[in-house]
PDB file of C-alpha atoms in Angstrom:
ATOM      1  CA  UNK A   1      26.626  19.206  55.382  1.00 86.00           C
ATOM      2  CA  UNK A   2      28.095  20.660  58.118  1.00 90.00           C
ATOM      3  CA  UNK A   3      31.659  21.911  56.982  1.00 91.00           C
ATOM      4  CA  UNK A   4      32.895  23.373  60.610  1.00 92.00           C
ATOM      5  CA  UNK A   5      31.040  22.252  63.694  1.00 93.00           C
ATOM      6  CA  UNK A   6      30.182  24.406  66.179  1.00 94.00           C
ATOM      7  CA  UNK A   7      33.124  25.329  68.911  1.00 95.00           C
ATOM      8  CA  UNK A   8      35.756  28.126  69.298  1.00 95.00           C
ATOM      9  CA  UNK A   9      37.804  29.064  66.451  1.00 95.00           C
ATOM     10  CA  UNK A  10      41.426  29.809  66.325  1.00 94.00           C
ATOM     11  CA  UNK A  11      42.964  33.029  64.471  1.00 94.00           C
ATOM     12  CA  UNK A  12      45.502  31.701  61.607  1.00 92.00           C
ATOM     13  CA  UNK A  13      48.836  32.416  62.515  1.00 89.00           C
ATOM     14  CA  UNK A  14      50.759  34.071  64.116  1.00 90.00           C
ATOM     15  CA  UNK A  15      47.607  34.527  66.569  1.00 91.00           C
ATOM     16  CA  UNK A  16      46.625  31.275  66.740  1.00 90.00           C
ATOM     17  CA  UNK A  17      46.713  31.598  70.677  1.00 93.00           C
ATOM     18  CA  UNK A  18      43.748  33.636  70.033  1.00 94.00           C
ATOM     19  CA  UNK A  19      40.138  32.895  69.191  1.00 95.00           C
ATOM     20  CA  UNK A  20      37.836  34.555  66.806  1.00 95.00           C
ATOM     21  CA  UNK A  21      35.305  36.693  68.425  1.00 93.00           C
ATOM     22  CA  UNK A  22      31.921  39.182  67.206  1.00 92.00           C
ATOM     23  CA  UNK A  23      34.659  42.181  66.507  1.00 90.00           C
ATOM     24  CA  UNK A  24      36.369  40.086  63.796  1.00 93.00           C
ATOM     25  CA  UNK A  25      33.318  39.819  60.960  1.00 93.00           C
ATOM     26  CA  UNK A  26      31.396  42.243  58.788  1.00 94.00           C
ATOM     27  CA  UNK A  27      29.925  42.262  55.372  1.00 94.00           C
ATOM     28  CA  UNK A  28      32.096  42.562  52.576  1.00 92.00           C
ATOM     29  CA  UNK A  29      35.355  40.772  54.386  1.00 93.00           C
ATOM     30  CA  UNK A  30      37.145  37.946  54.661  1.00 94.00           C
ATOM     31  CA  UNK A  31      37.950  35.526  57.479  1.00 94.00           C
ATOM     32  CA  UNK A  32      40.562  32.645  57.693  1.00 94.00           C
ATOM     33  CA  UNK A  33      39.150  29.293  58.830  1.00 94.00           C
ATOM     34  CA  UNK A  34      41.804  26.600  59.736  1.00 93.00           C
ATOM     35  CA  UNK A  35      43.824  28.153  56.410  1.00 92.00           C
ATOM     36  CA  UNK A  36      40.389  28.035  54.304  1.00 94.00           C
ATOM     37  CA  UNK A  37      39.751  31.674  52.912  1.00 94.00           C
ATOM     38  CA  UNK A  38      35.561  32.486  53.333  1.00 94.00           C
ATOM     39  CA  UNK A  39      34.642  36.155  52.260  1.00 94.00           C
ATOM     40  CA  UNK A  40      31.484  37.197  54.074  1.00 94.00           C
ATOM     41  CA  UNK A  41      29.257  38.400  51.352  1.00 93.00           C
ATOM     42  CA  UNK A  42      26.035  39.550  52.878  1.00 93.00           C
ATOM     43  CA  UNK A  43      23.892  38.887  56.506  1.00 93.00           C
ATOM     44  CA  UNK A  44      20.204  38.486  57.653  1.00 93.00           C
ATOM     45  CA  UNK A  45      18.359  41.429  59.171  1.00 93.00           C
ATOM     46  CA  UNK A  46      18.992  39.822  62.942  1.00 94.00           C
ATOM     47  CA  UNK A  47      22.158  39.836  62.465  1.00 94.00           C
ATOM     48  CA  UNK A  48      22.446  43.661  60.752  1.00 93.00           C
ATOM     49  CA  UNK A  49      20.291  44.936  63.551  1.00 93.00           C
ATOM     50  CA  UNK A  50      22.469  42.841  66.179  1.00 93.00           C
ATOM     51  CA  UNK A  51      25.882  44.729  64.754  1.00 92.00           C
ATOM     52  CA  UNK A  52      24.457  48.141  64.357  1.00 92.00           C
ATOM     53  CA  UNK A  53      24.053  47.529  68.192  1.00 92.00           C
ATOM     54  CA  UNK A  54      27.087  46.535  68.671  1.00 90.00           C
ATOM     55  CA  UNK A  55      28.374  50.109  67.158  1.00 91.00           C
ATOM     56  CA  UNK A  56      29.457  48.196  64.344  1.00 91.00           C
ATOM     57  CA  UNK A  57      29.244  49.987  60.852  1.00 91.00           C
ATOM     58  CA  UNK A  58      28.645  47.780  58.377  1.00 92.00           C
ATOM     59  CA  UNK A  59      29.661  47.323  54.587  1.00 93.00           C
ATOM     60  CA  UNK A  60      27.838  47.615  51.883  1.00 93.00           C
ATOM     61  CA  UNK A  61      27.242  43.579  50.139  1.00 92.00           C
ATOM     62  CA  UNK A  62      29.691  42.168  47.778  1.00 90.00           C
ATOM     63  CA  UNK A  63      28.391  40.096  44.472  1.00 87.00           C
ATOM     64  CA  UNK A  64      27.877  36.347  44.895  1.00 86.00           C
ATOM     65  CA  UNK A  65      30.921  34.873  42.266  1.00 85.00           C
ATOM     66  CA  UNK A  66      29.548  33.402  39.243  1.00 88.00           C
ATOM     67  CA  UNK A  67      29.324  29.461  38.983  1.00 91.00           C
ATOM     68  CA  UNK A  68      30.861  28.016  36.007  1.00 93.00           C
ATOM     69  CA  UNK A  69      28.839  24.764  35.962  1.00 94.00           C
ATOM     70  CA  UNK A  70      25.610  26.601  37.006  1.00 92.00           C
ATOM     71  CA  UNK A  71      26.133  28.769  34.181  1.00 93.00           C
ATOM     72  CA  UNK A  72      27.207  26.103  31.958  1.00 94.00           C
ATOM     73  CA  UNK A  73      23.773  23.888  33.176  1.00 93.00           C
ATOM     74  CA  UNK A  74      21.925  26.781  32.706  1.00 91.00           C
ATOM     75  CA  UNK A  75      23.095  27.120  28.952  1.00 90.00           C
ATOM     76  CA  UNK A  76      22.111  23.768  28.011  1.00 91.00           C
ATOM     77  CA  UNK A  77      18.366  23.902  29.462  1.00 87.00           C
ATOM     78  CA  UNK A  78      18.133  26.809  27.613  1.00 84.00           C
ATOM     79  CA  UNK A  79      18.860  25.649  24.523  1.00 84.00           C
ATOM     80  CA  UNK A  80      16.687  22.823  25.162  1.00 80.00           C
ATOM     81  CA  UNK A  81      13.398  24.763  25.308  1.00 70.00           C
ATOM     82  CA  UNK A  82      11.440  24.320  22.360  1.00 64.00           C
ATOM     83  CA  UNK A  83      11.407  27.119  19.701  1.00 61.00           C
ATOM     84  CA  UNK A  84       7.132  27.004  19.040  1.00 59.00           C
ATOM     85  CA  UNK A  85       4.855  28.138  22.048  1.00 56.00           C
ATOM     86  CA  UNK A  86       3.532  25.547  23.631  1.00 59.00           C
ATOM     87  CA  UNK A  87       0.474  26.676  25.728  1.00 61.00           C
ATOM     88  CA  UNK A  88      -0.061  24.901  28.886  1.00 66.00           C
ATOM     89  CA  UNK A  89      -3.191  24.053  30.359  1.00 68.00           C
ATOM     90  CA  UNK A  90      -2.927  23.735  34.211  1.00 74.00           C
ATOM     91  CA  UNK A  91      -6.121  21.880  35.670  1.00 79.00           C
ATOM     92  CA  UNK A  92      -4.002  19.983  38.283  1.00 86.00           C
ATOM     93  CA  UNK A  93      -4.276  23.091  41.162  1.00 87.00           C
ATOM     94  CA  UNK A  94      -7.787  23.159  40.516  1.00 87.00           C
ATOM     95  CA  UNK A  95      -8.390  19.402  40.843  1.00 88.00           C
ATOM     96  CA  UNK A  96      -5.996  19.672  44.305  1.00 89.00           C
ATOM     97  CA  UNK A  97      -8.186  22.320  45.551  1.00 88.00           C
ATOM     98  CA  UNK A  98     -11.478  21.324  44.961  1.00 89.00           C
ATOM     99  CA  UNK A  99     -11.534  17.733  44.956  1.00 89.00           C
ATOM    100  CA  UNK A 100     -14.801  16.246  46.306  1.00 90.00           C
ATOM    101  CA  UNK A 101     -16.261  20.464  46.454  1.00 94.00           C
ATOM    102  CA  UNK A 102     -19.249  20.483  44.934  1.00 95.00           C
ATOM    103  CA  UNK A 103     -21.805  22.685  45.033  1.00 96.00           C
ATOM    104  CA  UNK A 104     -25.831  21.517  45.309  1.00 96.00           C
ATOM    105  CA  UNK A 105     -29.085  23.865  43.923  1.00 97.00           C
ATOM    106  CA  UNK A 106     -32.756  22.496  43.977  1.00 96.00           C
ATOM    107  CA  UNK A 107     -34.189  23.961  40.827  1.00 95.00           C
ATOM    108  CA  UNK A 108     -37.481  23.610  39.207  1.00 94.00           C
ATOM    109  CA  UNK A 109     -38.488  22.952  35.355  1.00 91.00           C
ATOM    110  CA  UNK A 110     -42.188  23.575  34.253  1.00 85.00           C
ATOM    111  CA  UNK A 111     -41.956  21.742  31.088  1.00 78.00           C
ATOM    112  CA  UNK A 112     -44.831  23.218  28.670  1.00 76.00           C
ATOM    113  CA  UNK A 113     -45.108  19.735  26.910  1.00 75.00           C
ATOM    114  CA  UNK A 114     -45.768  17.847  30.059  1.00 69.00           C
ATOM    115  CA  UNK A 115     -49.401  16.031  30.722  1.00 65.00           C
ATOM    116  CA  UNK A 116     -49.274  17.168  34.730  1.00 63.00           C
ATOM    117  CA  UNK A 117     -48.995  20.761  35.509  1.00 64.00           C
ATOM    118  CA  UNK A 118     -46.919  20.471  38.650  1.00 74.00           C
ATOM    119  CA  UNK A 119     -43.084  21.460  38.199  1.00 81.00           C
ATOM    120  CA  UNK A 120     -40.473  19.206  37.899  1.00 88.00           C
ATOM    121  CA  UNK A 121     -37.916  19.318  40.549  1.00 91.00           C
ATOM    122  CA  UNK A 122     -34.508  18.896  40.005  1.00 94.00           C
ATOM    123  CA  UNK A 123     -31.155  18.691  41.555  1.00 95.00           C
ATOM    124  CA  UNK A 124     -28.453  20.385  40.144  1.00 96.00           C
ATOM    125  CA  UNK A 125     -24.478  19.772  41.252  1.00 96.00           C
ATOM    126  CA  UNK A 126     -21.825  22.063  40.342  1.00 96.00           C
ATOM    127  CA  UNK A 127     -18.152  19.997  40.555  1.00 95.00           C
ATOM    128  CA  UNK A 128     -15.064  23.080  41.549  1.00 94.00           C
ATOM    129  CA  UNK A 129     -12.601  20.579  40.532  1.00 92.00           C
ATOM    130  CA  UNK A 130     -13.172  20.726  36.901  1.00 91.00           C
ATOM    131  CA  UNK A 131     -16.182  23.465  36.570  1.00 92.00           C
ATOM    132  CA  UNK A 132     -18.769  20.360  35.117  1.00 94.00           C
ATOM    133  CA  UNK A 133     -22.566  20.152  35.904  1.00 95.00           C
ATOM    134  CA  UNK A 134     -24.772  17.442  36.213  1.00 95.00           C
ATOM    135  CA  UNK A 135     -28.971  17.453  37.491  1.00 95.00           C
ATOM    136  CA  UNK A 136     -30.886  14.914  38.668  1.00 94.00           C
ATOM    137  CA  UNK A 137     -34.616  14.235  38.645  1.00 91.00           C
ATOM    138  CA  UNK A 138     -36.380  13.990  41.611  1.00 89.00           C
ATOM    139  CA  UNK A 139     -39.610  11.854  41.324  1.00 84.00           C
ATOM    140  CA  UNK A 140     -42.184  11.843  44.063  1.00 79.00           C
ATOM    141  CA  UNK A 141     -43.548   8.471  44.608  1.00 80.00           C
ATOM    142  CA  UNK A 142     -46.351   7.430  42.643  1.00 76.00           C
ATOM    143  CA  UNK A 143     -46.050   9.932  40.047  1.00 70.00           C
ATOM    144  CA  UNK A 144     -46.429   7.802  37.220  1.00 72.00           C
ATOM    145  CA  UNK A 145     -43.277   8.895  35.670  1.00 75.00           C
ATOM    146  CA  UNK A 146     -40.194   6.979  34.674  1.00 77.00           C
ATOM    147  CA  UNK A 147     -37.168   7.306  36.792  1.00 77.00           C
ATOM    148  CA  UNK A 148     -34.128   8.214  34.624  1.00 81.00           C
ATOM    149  CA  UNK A 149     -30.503   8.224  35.976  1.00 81.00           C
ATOM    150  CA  UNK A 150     -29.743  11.166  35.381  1.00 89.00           C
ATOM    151  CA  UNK A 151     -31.296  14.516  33.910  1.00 91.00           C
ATOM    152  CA  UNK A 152     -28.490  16.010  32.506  1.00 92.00           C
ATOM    153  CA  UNK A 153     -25.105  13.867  32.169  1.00 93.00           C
ATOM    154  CA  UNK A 154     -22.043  15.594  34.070  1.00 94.00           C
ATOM    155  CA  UNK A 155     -20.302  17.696  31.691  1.00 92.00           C
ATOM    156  CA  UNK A 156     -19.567  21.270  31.001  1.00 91.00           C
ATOM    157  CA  UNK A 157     -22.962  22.944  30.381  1.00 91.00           C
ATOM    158  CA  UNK A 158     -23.029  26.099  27.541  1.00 90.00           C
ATOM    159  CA  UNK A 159     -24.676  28.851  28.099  1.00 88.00           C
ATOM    160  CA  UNK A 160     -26.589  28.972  24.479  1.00 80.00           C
ATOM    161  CA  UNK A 161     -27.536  25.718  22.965  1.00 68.00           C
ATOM    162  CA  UNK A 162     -26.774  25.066  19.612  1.00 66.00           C
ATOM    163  CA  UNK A 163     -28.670  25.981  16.294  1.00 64.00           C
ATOM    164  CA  UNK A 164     -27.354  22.960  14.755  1.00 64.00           C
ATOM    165  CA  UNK A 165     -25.418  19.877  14.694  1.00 64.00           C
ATOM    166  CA  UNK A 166     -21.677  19.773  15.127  1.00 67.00           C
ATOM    167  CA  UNK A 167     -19.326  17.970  13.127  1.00 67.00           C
ATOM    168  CA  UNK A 168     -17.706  14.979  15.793  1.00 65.00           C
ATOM    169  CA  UNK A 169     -14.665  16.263  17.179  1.00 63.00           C
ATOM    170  CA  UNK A 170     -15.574  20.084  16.554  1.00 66.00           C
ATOM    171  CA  UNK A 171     -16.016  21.107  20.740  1.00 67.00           C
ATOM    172  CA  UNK A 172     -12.849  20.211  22.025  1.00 67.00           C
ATOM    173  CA  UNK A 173     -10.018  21.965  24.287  1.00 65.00           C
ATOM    174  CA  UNK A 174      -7.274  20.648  21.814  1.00 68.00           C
ATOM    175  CA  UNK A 175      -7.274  20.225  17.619  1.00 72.00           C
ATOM    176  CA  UNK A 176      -4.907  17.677  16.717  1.00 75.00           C
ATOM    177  CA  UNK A 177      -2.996  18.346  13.334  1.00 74.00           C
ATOM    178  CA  UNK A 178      -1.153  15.523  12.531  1.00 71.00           C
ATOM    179  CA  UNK A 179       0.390  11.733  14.508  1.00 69.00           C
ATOM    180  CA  UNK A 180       3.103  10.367  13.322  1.00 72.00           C
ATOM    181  CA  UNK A 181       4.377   6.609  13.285  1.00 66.00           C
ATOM    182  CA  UNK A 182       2.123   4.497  15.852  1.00 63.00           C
ATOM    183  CA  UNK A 183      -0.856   5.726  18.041  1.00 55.00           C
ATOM    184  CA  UNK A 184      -0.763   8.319  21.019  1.00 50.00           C
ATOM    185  CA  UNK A 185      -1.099   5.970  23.230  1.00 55.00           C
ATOM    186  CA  UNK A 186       1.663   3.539  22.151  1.00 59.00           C
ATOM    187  CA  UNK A 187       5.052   6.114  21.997  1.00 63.00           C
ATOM    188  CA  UNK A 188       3.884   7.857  18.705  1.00 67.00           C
ATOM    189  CA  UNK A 189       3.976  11.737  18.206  1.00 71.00           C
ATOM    190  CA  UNK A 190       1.533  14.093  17.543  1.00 70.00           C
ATOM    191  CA  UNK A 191       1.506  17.779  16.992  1.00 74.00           C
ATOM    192  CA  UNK A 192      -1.382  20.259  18.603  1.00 73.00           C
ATOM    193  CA  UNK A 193      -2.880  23.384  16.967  1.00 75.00           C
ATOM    194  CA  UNK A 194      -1.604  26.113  18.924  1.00 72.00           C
ATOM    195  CA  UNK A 195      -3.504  28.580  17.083  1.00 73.00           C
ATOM    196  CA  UNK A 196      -6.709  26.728  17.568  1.00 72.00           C
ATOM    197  CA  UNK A 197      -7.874  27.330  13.992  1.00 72.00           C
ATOM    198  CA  UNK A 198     -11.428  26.372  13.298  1.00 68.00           C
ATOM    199  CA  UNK A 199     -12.123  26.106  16.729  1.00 70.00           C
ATOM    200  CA  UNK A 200     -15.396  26.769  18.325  1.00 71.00           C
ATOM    201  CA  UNK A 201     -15.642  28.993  21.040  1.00 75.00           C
ATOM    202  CA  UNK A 202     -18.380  28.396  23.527  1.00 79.00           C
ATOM    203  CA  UNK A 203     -19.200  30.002  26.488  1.00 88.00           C
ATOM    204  CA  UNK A 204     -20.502  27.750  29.652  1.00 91.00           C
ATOM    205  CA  UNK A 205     -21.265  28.650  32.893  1.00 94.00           C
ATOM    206  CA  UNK A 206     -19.143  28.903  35.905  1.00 94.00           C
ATOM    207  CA  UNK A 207     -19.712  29.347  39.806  1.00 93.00           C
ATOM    208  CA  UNK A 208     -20.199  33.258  39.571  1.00 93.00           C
ATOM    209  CA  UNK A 209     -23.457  32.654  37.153  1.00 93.00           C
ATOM    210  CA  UNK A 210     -25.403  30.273  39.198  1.00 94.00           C
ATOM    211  CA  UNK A 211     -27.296  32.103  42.107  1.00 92.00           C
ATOM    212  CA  UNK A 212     -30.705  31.843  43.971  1.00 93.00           C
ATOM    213  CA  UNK A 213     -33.455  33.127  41.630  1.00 93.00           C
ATOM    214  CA  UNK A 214     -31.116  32.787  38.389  1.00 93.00           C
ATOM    215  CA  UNK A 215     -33.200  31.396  35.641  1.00 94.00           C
ATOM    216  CA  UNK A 216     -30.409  29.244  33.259  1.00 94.00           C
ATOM    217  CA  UNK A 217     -30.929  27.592  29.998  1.00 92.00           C
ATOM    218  CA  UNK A 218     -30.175  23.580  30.108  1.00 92.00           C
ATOM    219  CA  UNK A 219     -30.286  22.963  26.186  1.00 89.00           C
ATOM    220  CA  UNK A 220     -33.354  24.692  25.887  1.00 87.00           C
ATOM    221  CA  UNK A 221     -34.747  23.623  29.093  1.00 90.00           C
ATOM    222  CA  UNK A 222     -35.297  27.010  31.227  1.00 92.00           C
ATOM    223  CA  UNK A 223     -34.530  26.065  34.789  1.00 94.00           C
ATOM    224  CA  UNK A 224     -35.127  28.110  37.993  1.00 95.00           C
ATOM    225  CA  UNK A 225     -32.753  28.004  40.931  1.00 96.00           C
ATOM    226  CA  UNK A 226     -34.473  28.104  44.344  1.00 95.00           C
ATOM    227  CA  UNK A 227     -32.404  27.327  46.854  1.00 95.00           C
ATOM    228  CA  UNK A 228     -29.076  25.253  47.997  1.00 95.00           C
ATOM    229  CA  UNK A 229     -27.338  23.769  50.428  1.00 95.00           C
ATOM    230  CA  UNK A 230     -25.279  25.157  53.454  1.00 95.00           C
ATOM    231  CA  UNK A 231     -21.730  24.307  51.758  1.00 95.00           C
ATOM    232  CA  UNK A 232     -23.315  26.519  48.370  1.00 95.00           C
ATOM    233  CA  UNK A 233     -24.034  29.274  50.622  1.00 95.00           C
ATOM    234  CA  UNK A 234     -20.889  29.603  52.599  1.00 94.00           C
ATOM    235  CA  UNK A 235     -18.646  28.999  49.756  1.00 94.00           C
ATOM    236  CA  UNK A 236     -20.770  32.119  47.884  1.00 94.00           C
ATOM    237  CA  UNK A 237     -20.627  34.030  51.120  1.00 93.00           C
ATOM    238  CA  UNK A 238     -16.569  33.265  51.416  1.00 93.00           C
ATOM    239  CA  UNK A 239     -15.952  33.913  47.943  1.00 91.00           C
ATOM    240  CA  UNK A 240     -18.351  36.632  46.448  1.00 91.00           C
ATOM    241  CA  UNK A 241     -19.350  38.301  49.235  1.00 91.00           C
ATOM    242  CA  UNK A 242     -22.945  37.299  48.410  1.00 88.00           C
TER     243      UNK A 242
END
């Protein structure tokens, strides 16, 4: 709080009929407060500019005195950081930023297998907040086709689709080594790969590779971007230049 409030201020003695006035402070000195020794350590640039003015030449700053109980705080967070790496995976920010962003492309799919030979259109939506597709199917009335929720469920989409099966639990950000005592979920321990040993690395599209005229592959499926919505174009025109 507020240590000395804000009036005139007597010099100590034996000029206490006197009052302390601009000509009495500069860097790197020290001034008596109702017999309370302060030593003026540095200023802001108002002020400096205010005293070179003034025709005041000023001192060089003096250190800041070192805290023993910061110090001594500061040595026991330190030796409470853990020894192993632990890698951090920030996805809060991005969640913050882009909640509720998403992005919106009509594409088309000319399946080879189907029995009509008009194009299947599709809608596909791009989620910023965690970088996760999902398309829908639009069917025209009458078409004689089933109505499915959804084309392709929201998740992160790869770039290349799979030669094969893989094992459960093989695509995923973490690799759990080992828990100890009872479950995650109920106060038990657990300890992470850091290394990410036997991981597999997959590459899946982001914002940057899904433009007008792109042609992408949807597990196999090769599907044509044709156009988007307003919010799709400005946020490529704010952000890419494009």
């Amino acid at each position: 709080g507020t240590i000395i409030r804000r009036h005139r201020i007597p010099l100590p003695p034996p000029h206490e009929d006197q009052f302390y006035t601009i000509d009495h402070f500069n860097v790197n000195t020290e001034v008596i407060l109702y017999a309370r020794r302060y030593k003026i350590i540095d200023c802001d640039q108002f002020t400096k500019y205010f005293l070179r003015k003034m025709g005041v030449r000023l001192n060089p700053p003096s250190g800041r005195p070192d805290d023993p109980y910061t110090k001594q705080r500061q040595k026991i967070l330190d030796s409470m950081k853990p020894l192993r790496p632990y890698e951090r995976i920030d996805t809060l920010k991005q969640f913050l930023e882009h909640d509720r962003h998403v992005l919106r492309f009509f594409c088309v799919w000319d399946d080879p297998e189907s029995t009509s030979r008009d194009a299947q259109e599709l809608v596909l939506h791009y989620y910023l907040s965690d970088d996760t597709i999902d398309i829908k199917e639009i069917i025209p009335v009458n078409s004689g086709r089933d109505a499915v929720p959804l084309f392709l469920r929201r998740d992160k989409l790869p770039k290349r689709a799979p030669t094969g099966l893989y094992q459960p639990g093989a695509i995923t950000s973490r690799t759990v080594l080992n828990v100890f005592g009872k479950s995650v979920g109920n106060g038990g321990r657990y300890i992470l790969d850091n290394r990410k040993t036997g991981a597999v690395h997959q590459e899946f599209y982001r914002d940057i590779d899904l433009k007008i005229g792109a042609v992408i592959n949807v597990w196999g499926r090769k599907i044509i971007l044709c156009d988007c919505d307003e919010f799709t174009k400005e946020y490529y025109r704010t952000k890419y230049g494009i």
